[in-house]
Tab-separated table of C-alpha atoms in Angstrom:
chain	number	residue	atom	x	y	z
A	1	UNK	CA	7.229	6.397	-41.628
A	2	UNK	CA	9.681	4.583	-43.839
A	3	UNK	CA	10.798	1.010	-43.336
A	4	UNK	CA	14.215	2.162	-42.146
A	5	UNK	CA	12.648	4.530	-39.583
A	6	UNK	CA	10.414	1.698	-38.405
A	7	UNK	CA	13.459	-0.544	-38.072
A	8	UNK	CA	15.345	2.088	-36.050
A	9	UNK	CA	12.314	2.640	-33.787
A	10	UNK	CA	11.852	-1.088	-33.321
A	11	UNK	CA	15.561	-1.507	-32.583
A	12	UNK	CA	15.417	1.278	-30.009
A	13	UNK	CA	12.377	-0.294	-28.359
A	14	UNK	CA	14.036	-3.713	-28.252
A	15	UNK	CA	17.113	-2.204	-26.605
A	16	UNK	CA	14.884	-0.361	-24.114
A	17	UNK	CA	12.965	-3.590	-23.464
A	18	UNK	CA	16.192	-5.507	-22.810
A	19	UNK	CA	17.634	-2.817	-20.527
A	20	UNK	CA	14.404	-2.356	-18.570
A	21	UNK	CA	13.893	-6.111	-18.218
A	22	UNK	CA	17.462	-6.722	-17.066
A	23	UNK	CA	17.307	-3.802	-14.618
A	24	UNK	CA	13.915	-4.897	-13.261
A	25	UNK	CA	14.946	-8.543	-12.864
A	26	UNK	CA	18.281	-7.616	-11.255
A	27	UNK	CA	16.561	-5.175	-8.879
A	28	UNK	CA	13.925	-7.780	-8.039
A	29	UNK	CA	16.528	-10.458	-7.405
A	30	UNK	CA	18.542	-8.164	-5.149
A	31	UNK	CA	15.418	-7.100	-3.254
A	32	UNK	CA	13.935	-10.576	-2.805
A	33	UNK	CA	16.945	-12.871	-2.662
A	34	UNK	CA	19.393	-10.706	-0.727
A	35	UNK	CA	17.567	-7.992	1.199
A	36	UNK	CA	14.243	-9.689	2.020
A	37	UNK	CA	15.711	-12.704	3.875
A	38	UNK	CA	17.661	-10.312	6.087
A	39	UNK	CA	14.532	-8.167	6.618
A	40	UNK	CA	12.400	-11.170	7.594
A	41	UNK	CA	14.587	-11.781	10.612
A	42	UNK	CA	13.283	-8.501	12.065
A	43	UNK	CA	9.789	-8.030	10.559
A	44	UNK	CA	7.930	-11.321	10.831
A	45	UNK	CA	4.471	-9.693	10.853
A	46	UNK	CA	4.791	-8.535	7.230
A	47	UNK	CA	3.954	-10.696	4.234
A	48	UNK	CA	6.834	-12.795	2.973
A	49	UNK	CA	7.048	-10.751	-0.235
A	50	UNK	CA	6.733	-7.149	1.041
A	51	UNK	CA	10.285	-5.840	0.844
A	52	UNK	CA	11.108	-2.654	2.746
A	53	UNK	CA	13.652	-1.828	0.026
A	54	UNK	CA	11.887	-2.721	-3.228
A	55	UNK	CA	14.329	-1.623	-5.911
A	56	UNK	CA	12.077	-2.451	-8.914
A	57	UNK	CA	9.936	0.589	-8.061
A	58	UNK	CA	12.919	2.754	-8.982
A	59	UNK	CA	13.098	0.943	-12.321
A	60	UNK	CA	9.354	1.528	-12.864
A	61	UNK	CA	9.621	5.239	-12.086
A	62	UNK	CA	12.695	5.854	-14.223
A	63	UNK	CA	11.205	3.807	-17.084
A	64	UNK	CA	7.992	5.846	-16.958
A	65	UNK	CA	9.960	9.093	-16.828
A	66	UNK	CA	12.126	8.124	-19.804
A	67	UNK	CA	9.658	6.152	-21.947
A	68	UNK	CA	6.218	7.544	-21.069
A	69	UNK	CA	3.335	5.200	-21.857
A	70	UNK	CA	5.730	2.845	-23.689
A	71	UNK	CA	7.016	1.837	-20.254
A	72	UNK	CA	3.835	-0.198	-19.672
A	73	UNK	CA	4.447	-2.886	-22.339
A	74	UNK	CA	8.193	-2.701	-21.680
A	75	UNK	CA	7.772	-3.388	-17.938
A	76	UNK	CA	4.924	-5.892	-18.155
A	77	UNK	CA	6.865	-9.058	-19.101
A	78	UNK	CA	9.435	-8.710	-16.299
A	79	UNK	CA	6.753	-7.660	-13.795
A	80	UNK	CA	4.544	-10.621	-14.758
A	81	UNK	CA	7.487	-12.999	-14.493
A	82	UNK	CA	8.439	-11.765	-11.029
A	83	UNK	CA	4.770	-11.895	-9.990
A	84	UNK	CA	4.746	-15.527	-11.084
A	85	UNK	CA	7.961	-16.172	-9.102
A	86	UNK	CA	6.234	-14.864	-5.959
A	87	UNK	CA	2.785	-16.406	-6.367
A	88	UNK	CA	2.919	-19.073	-9.076
A	89	UNK	CA	0.069	-19.483	-11.530
A	90	UNK	CA	-2.448	-19.151	-8.710
A	91	UNK	CA	-1.360	-15.500	-8.489
A	92	UNK	CA	-3.127	-14.664	-11.738
A	93	UNK	CA	-6.678	-14.304	-10.497
A	94	UNK	CA	-8.502	-11.179	-11.683
A	95	UNK	CA	-7.887	-9.350	-8.394
A	96	UNK	CA	-4.228	-10.302	-8.279
A	97	UNK	CA	-3.787	-9.140	-11.868
A	98	UNK	CA	-5.045	-5.754	-10.626
A	99	UNK	CA	-2.221	-5.831	-8.083
A	100	UNK	CA	0.297	-6.698	-10.790
A	101	UNK	CA	-0.977	-3.988	-13.122
A	102	UNK	CA	-1.062	-1.350	-10.378
A	103	UNK	CA	2.704	-1.713	-10.154
A	104	UNK	CA	3.162	-1.611	-13.915
A	105	UNK	CA	1.026	1.488	-14.551
A	106	UNK	CA	1.425	3.473	-11.310
A	107	UNK	CA	4.396	5.584	-12.419
A	108	UNK	CA	3.090	6.187	-15.950
A	109	UNK	CA	-0.283	7.324	-14.577
A	110	UNK	CA	1.455	9.564	-12.040
A	111	UNK	CA	3.628	11.337	-14.605
A	112	UNK	CA	0.596	11.761	-16.874
A	113	UNK	CA	-1.569	13.163	-14.036
A	114	UNK	CA	1.175	15.554	-12.934
A	115	UNK	CA	1.554	16.766	-16.528
A	116	UNK	CA	-2.203	17.364	-16.735
A	117	UNK	CA	-1.929	19.354	-13.492
A	118	UNK	CA	0.748	21.597	-15.038
A	119	UNK	CA	3.791	19.850	-13.531
A	120	UNK	CA	5.197	17.962	-16.496
A	121	UNK	CA	8.351	16.237	-15.256
A	122	UNK	CA	8.488	13.776	-18.149
A	123	UNK	CA	11.676	13.801	-20.155
A	124	UNK	CA	9.625	14.096	-23.356
A	125	UNK	CA	8.217	17.457	-22.212
A	126	UNK	CA	11.477	19.195	-23.028
A	127	UNK	CA	11.699	20.665	-19.530
A	128	UNK	CA	14.603	19.697	-17.360
A	129	UNK	CA	13.400	17.705	-14.381
A	130	UNK	CA	15.595	17.355	-11.367
A	131	UNK	CA	15.872	14.320	-9.136
A	132	UNK	CA	13.464	15.837	-6.570
A	133	UNK	CA	10.700	16.029	-9.195
A	134	UNK	CA	11.213	12.392	-10.087
A	135	UNK	CA	11.218	11.414	-6.393
A	136	UNK	CA	7.937	13.275	-5.855
A	137	UNK	CA	6.387	11.471	-8.806
A	138	UNK	CA	7.735	8.166	-7.506
A	139	UNK	CA	6.230	8.762	-4.055
A	140	UNK	CA	2.831	9.481	-5.584
A	141	UNK	CA	3.199	6.384	-7.785
A	142	UNK	CA	3.941	4.367	-4.667
A	143	UNK	CA	0.657	5.472	-3.105
A	144	UNK	CA	-1.180	4.376	-6.258
A	145	UNK	CA	0.663	1.047	-6.267
A	146	UNK	CA	-0.045	0.465	-2.575
A	147	UNK	CA	-3.742	1.138	-3.194
A	148	UNK	CA	-3.799	-1.409	-6.004
A	149	UNK	CA	-1.940	-3.965	-3.912
A	150	UNK	CA	-4.305	-3.412	-0.987
A	151	UNK	CA	-7.293	-3.919	-3.272
A	152	UNK	CA	-5.779	-7.028	-4.842
A	153	UNK	CA	-4.377	-8.782	-1.815
A	154	UNK	CA	-6.396	-7.283	1.080
A	155	UNK	CA	-3.334	-7.330	3.328
A	156	UNK	CA	-2.846	-6.182	6.884
A	157	UNK	CA	-1.995	-2.537	7.467
A	158	UNK	CA	1.633	-3.412	8.268
A	159	UNK	CA	2.050	-5.113	4.888
A	160	UNK	CA	0.430	-2.185	3.054
A	161	UNK	CA	2.735	0.208	4.885
A	162	UNK	CA	5.601	-2.088	3.895
A	163	UNK	CA	4.686	-1.729	0.216
A	164	UNK	CA	4.703	2.047	0.537
A	165	UNK	CA	7.981	2.182	2.461
A	166	UNK	CA	9.573	-0.415	0.175
A	167	UNK	CA	8.632	1.426	-2.998
A	168	UNK	CA	9.821	4.817	-1.760
A	169	UNK	CA	13.067	3.539	-0.238
A	170	UNK	CA	13.750	1.343	-3.276
A	171	UNK	CA	13.221	4.253	-5.637
A	172	UNK	CA	15.471	6.475	-3.520
A	173	UNK	CA	18.172	3.769	-3.457
A	174	UNK	CA	17.970	3.322	-7.251
A	175	UNK	CA	18.302	7.039	-7.822
A	176	UNK	CA	21.208	7.266	-5.375
A	177	UNK	CA	22.988	4.372	-7.105
A	178	UNK	CA	22.462	5.996	-10.522
A	179	UNK	CA	23.637	9.421	-9.327
A	180	UNK	CA	26.797	7.869	-7.888
A	181	UNK	CA	27.376	5.851	-11.069
A	182	UNK	CA	27.032	8.961	-13.229
A	183	UNK	CA	29.392	10.835	-10.934
A	184	UNK	CA	31.990	8.091	-11.340
A	185	UNK	CA	31.480	8.103	-15.123
A	186	UNK	CA	31.978	11.883	-15.226
A	187	UNK	CA	35.226	11.473	-13.294
A	188	UNK	CA	36.450	8.893	-15.793
A	189	UNK	CA	35.506	11.271	-18.630
A	190	UNK	CA	37.549	14.096	-17.155
A	191	UNK	CA	40.511	11.789	-16.461
A	192	UNK	CA	40.520	10.515	-20.061
A	193	UNK	CA	40.313	14.045	-21.531
């Protein structure tokens, strides 16, 4: 690898890092600062941080699909920052770090395991995945994440179910938003042609 290739790769990774971080932080802010307060009026038995529409899971799944294993270091800073926002420095015990990392790695592990099982939906595989494939992977990743969160935080069943529902609904909402955005962009392309 030449120095110029290294520079291009590094530049691409920095752009990916910025985009993933901004998307994750924006999704987190929307989930926790806008949607969660409304949710808490109706679901008081759930933990104060278990959103039933957790949009960052969509960012995790799409990042893993697009970036593969590189999504782990790209997601980690924003995920650690939002973990700190929820729990402070006391949220960095060994068990709670397992909870944090389960969210960071769940989608990457899922896409890898599906590829090993002969269902390679990753964009790097060269096969064309459709949105249903990505949703299936995201649902499996949500189960992995919920297991890690349950291990880390030993929450009530309603909170664990909330993690699962929040991840799946958040991923679905992210994908729906992106599909609508791309549809609008395609319309603008055809109008400008």
